[in-house]
Every structure is written in C-alpha cells, then in structure tokens.
Amino acid sequence: MSNRWAIAFAGGLGAAAITQIVTRLVKSAPSLQRTNHKGNNVSLSEGIGVATAMIGSAVARRDFPAAAAFTATANAGLADDIEDLRPIAGNAPKGLHGHIEALQEGRVTTGLIKVAAIGSSAVGYALVEGNKRGRNVYDLAIDSIIMAGSANIANLFDLRPGRALKASAMCATLVNVVQFSPRSMGATIGAIAGAAPSDLASDTMLGDVGANTLGLQVGMMAIQPQSRLFRTAMAGLTLSVIGASEVVSFSKVIESVPALSALDEFGVKRADA
C-alpha cells in the first residue's frame, strides 16, 4: 500500500509541476486571453497546462490510448476556444442542438468537431479497456457515456473561479473510494493543485482545452471499477446532470444553496467571489 501512495505522490508532484510551468510559459499569449464573468482579463494558459500534464502523465504510465484520447480532446478544445475569438455573423451556435443546426446550414463548427473528437476518444478508450477486461457491448456504451459525459460536465462547471477544479477533485476522490488508482489519482489531483492558485485568483481558467481534458481523465477513472452496477449508476448520473444543464442554471442553483455557495466561494479571492 505504501508503494501505491508513493506512486500517487510522485505522479502528483510531476503533474503539478508541469501544469505550473506550462501555465506560466504561455500565459501572455494573445489568443489565450478572455474576459471572465466579472469582466476581468484571464488567460486560458491554465487549460494548456492541465492538458499537457494529463498527456504527460498518460505517457509516463505507458497508457498510450489515454494519451491519444487526451491529445485529440485537448486539440479540439483549443480549436473551439480560439474560434470563440472570431467574429461570427448572427448568433454563435450554442449547445449540441445549435451545432447540428449549423451543420444543416452547411457550416461545420469547431464545437461539433470537439463533440466528435471527445465522443470518438471515449469510444476508442472504452474499446481498449473493454478488450482488456472482457467487457461487452453494454459495457462499451456505459463506459463511453461516462467518459464523454464527464468531459462535457467539467466544461459546464468552468464558469466560476475554481468550480470545475473542485468538482473534478471531489468526483475523482469519490471514484477512488471504489477503486484506488494511484497513478491516475496522483496525476489528477496534482494537475488540479497546480492549476488552483491562478484559477482561484481569477488570473487563468481551464477553458474547453483544460476542462474537457480534465473531465475525460475523471471519466477514465470512473470506468476502472469492474462493478457494472456502479458504472451503470455513473452513466445514469452523467446523463442526468447533462440533461439538467439544459433546463436549469447550475450557477443559480449553487447560489441558492448556502452550503454549495460556500464551497463554490471557498479559496476564491474576495474581489472575484
């Protein structure tokens, strides 16, 4: 057990260092500058750092299918982030429905490309894991839903300082209660810890590139347990959260519940809380 914790600790330190270094190196890039909900300037460099840490960690543990999935997801997310800066005639497509409507009009949006990249990455990784663990078509379906859905949910929470990081950390911790995965857990918490200081200070944010990649990592952790009941419940919860996001504002719900509001504001600089 001590060796497993040592592996997790070492992986966490490495992921935190990579996240911090990359975030600082690319922080001033003009294409990564955004305006947050308070009207302050923030950089998406944090997302680049987290994605790099996730890819690097996967390569270090020789999980090359995961590295490929992270790379595809991060690149598609970054393309969508950069596309947000370009002037668009009329209203920009919102949600999957909006991107499908744009496709029907003959426009292929970066958002739709991102959906395809995340979906194919989730299915591809589910196939690899399924072959190793003797899982069937049903398992492939629920595992794919968990991973693709987790990537989407993390992005939905990336609306306030630290919110997506806190949600990802809690989900990763809960999953590891069921099945401890030291390498993945260490890398996930390490990347979150490396990103947290500047995120909570409202200097940087995850953006699509970081949130989708971090969410995909949490989803990969959630499909590791062999229990089909657990994974079915996770798939159902994932679909429920995504469905709820279409009809309610998570920000309004969080603000209306004192305990959630306190957690949401924990660690955030008062000026941006």
XYZ file of C-alpha atoms in Angstrom:
273
model
C 0.000 0.000 0.000
C 2.834 2.428 0.853
C 4.301 1.946 -2.632
C 0.980 2.810 -4.224
C 0.752 6.030 -2.226
C 4.359 6.850 -3.139
C 3.491 6.414 -6.826
C 0.453 8.664 -6.413
C 2.520 11.312 -4.627
C 5.280 11.267 -7.236
C 2.753 11.446 -10.075
C 1.003 14.315 -8.341
C 4.200 16.314 -7.946
C 5.066 15.794 -11.602
C 1.610 16.811 -12.821
C 1.551 19.880 -10.578
C 4.984 20.983 -11.812
C 4.064 20.530 -15.481
C 0.797 22.423 -15.001
C 2.527 25.336 -13.297
C 5.424 25.561 -15.762
C 3.313 25.398 -18.915
C 0.715 27.812 -17.495
C 3.383 30.439 -16.847
C 5.147 29.907 -20.168
C 2.099 30.577 -22.345
C 0.106 32.876 -20.051
C 0.674 36.026 -22.107
C -0.263 34.528 -25.498
C -2.837 36.908 -27.101
C -5.008 34.068 -28.449
C -5.498 32.746 -24.901
C -6.862 35.957 -23.364
C -10.502 36.014 -22.293
C -12.918 38.061 -20.175
C -14.497 36.239 -17.237
C -17.934 36.654 -15.616
C -16.675 39.671 -13.650
C -15.273 41.385 -16.718
C -11.675 40.699 -15.711
C -8.928 39.570 -18.064
C -7.990 35.886 -17.673
C -5.788 33.501 -19.631
C -6.594 30.008 -20.880
C -2.964 29.026 -20.258
C -4.110 27.004 -17.238
C -6.034 24.724 -19.578
C -2.952 24.196 -21.727
C -1.004 23.320 -18.581
C -3.575 20.831 -17.312
C -3.923 19.165 -20.727
C -0.137 18.866 -21.033
C 0.049 17.310 -17.561
C -2.672 14.781 -18.414
C -0.947 13.786 -21.665
C 2.472 13.610 -19.993
C 1.145 11.504 -17.131
C -0.502 9.048 -19.528
C 2.738 8.672 -21.483
C 4.731 8.203 -18.251
C 2.495 5.327 -17.154
C 2.543 3.934 -20.724
C -1.172 4.353 -21.184
C -0.820 5.409 -24.813
C -4.536 5.076 -25.666
C -5.269 7.592 -22.907
C -2.518 9.891 -24.190
C -4.035 9.767 -27.684
C -7.524 10.479 -26.308
C -6.246 13.432 -24.256
C -4.363 14.822 -27.244
C -7.390 14.660 -29.545
C -9.675 16.172 -26.904
C -7.242 18.944 -25.971
C -6.598 19.939 -29.574
C -10.302 20.039 -30.416
C -10.993 22.034 -27.250
C -8.232 24.507 -28.040
C -9.566 24.969 -31.581
C -13.001 25.721 -30.149
C -11.505 28.151 -27.632
C -9.648 30.037 -30.341
C -12.691 30.043 -32.640
C -14.601 31.911 -29.908
C -12.486 34.990 -30.645
C -13.508 35.197 -34.295
C -16.404 37.438 -35.307
C -19.471 35.421 -36.303
C -22.450 36.754 -38.238
C -25.609 36.341 -36.206
C -25.790 34.286 -33.011
C -22.996 31.827 -32.297
C -24.188 28.188 -32.107
C -24.873 27.088 -28.523
C -25.098 23.515 -27.318
C -25.225 20.352 -29.406
C -28.546 21.395 -30.949
C -27.046 24.667 -32.162
C -24.057 22.944 -33.746
C -26.309 20.429 -35.512
C -28.435 23.275 -36.880
C -25.252 24.948 -38.159
C -24.290 21.681 -39.874
C -27.686 21.551 -41.563
C -26.921 25.015 -42.914
C -23.654 23.735 -44.341
C -21.365 25.018 -41.564
C -19.071 22.674 -39.653
C -18.353 24.348 -36.328
C -15.341 23.730 -34.120
C -17.852 22.862 -31.402
C -19.179 19.988 -33.474
C -15.627 18.862 -34.238
C -14.942 18.909 -30.494
C -18.018 16.769 -29.808
C -16.826 14.269 -32.426
C -13.286 14.245 -31.006
C -14.457 13.672 -27.441
C -17.001 11.047 -28.494
C -14.550 9.077 -30.624
C -11.877 9.323 -27.926
C -14.294 7.982 -25.329
C -15.437 5.106 -27.542
C -11.875 4.271 -28.545
C -10.652 4.155 -24.953
C -13.704 2.165 -23.876
C -12.905 -0.398 -26.580
C -9.300 -0.724 -25.387
C -10.343 -1.112 -21.748
C -13.185 -3.441 -22.711
C -10.838 -5.765 -24.583
C -8.506 -5.918 -21.585
C -11.316 -6.578 -19.103
C -13.618 -8.789 -21.179
C -16.475 -6.299 -21.307
C -19.393 -6.484 -23.735
C -21.321 -4.005 -25.900
C -23.383 -2.778 -22.959
C -20.197 -2.015 -21.047
C -18.831 -0.186 -24.091
C -21.937 2.003 -24.165
C -21.978 2.957 -20.485
C -18.202 3.466 -20.338
C -18.339 5.760 -23.385
C -21.203 7.739 -21.854
C -19.303 8.187 -18.593
C -16.134 9.472 -20.270
C -17.692 11.717 -22.907
C -20.252 12.982 -20.407
C -17.611 13.743 -17.787
C -15.645 15.791 -20.308
C -18.786 17.788 -21.071
C -19.783 18.256 -17.428
C -16.372 19.617 -16.426
C -16.756 22.222 -19.145
C -20.245 23.123 -17.868
C -18.763 23.837 -14.436
C -15.945 26.018 -15.764
C -17.976 29.202 -15.258
C -16.561 30.494 -11.965
C -13.079 30.502 -10.393
C -12.142 27.064 -9.083
C -15.574 25.486 -9.658
C -14.546 22.911 -12.285
C -11.378 22.067 -10.348
C -13.307 21.470 -7.105
C -15.955 19.362 -8.844
C -13.297 17.270 -10.606
C -11.329 16.761 -7.386
C -14.421 15.600 -5.493
C -15.505 13.229 -8.259
C -12.007 11.759 -8.597
C -11.814 11.220 -4.836
C -15.230 9.529 -4.697
C -14.336 7.218 -7.592
C -11.111 6.240 -5.829
C -13.075 5.162 -2.777
C -14.489 2.422 -5.014
C -11.192 1.549 -6.685
C -7.911 3.276 -5.870
C -5.858 4.037 -8.979
C -2.650 5.648 -7.677
C -1.155 6.808 -10.967
C -4.354 8.376 -12.279
C -5.346 9.810 -8.900
C -1.934 11.368 -8.334
C -1.848 12.976 -11.771
C -5.412 14.286 -11.472
C -5.053 15.855 -8.021
C -1.565 17.105 -8.888
C -2.785 18.909 -12.012
C -5.691 20.391 -10.058
C -3.360 21.575 -7.303
C -1.016 23.110 -9.860
C -3.868 24.942 -11.556
C -5.746 26.058 -8.445
C -3.725 29.109 -7.291
C -4.087 31.109 -10.503
C -7.627 29.829 -11.146
C -8.854 30.866 -7.684
C -7.129 34.227 -8.154
C -9.076 34.700 -11.420
C -5.847 35.045 -13.381
C -6.411 31.928 -15.506
C -9.151 29.433 -16.370
C -9.404 25.964 -17.854
C -11.366 26.782 -20.996
C -12.505 23.949 -23.248
C -8.949 22.687 -23.708
C -8.415 22.100 -19.989
C -11.925 21.355 -18.741
C -12.702 18.747 -21.401
C -9.352 17.015 -20.887
C -9.606 17.019 -17.100
C -13.194 15.782 -17.278
C -12.171 12.993 -19.632
C -9.482 11.946 -17.148
C -12.041 11.756 -14.332
C -14.302 9.737 -16.621
C -11.466 7.305 -17.361
C -11.012 6.806 -13.640
C -14.750 6.169 -13.227
C -14.788 3.251 -15.686
C -11.980 1.360 -13.939
C -14.156 -0.442 -11.343
C -15.387 -3.805 -12.577
C -18.790 -3.368 -10.938
C -21.325 -2.990 -13.760
C -23.875 -1.681 -11.267
C -21.526 1.133 -10.235
C -20.723 2.076 -13.814
C -24.387 1.941 -14.823
C -25.220 4.294 -11.960
C -22.389 6.612 -13.029
C -23.656 6.650 -16.627
C -27.182 7.435 -15.431
C -25.913 10.217 -13.178
C -23.835 11.646 -16.016
C -26.820 11.777 -18.383
C -28.988 13.271 -15.635
C -26.538 16.101 -14.962
C -26.205 16.892 -18.666
C -29.982 16.805 -19.088
C -30.462 19.082 -16.080
C -27.997 21.597 -17.538
C -30.371 22.101 -20.466
C -33.217 23.329 -18.259
C -31.598 24.883 -15.162
C -28.659 27.177 -14.462
C -26.088 25.440 -12.255
C -24.813 28.840 -11.139
C -28.273 29.853 -9.894
C -28.737 26.524 -8.111
C -25.343 26.808 -6.415
C -26.012 30.406 -5.366
C -29.393 29.443 -3.872
C -27.981 26.665 -1.647
C -25.829 28.094 1.198
C -23.600 25.010 1.546
C -22.900 24.844 -2.196
C -22.380 28.598 -2.379
C -19.862 28.464 0.482
C -17.984 25.616 -1.217
C -18.058 27.471 -4.538
C -16.523 30.579 -2.973
C -14.004 28.724 -0.795
C -10.477 29.869 -1.610
C -11.607 32.424 -4.189
C -10.220 35.937 -3.794
C -12.902 38.131 -2.255
C -12.809 40.631 -5.091
C -13.941 37.893 -7.502
C -16.088 35.779 -5.214
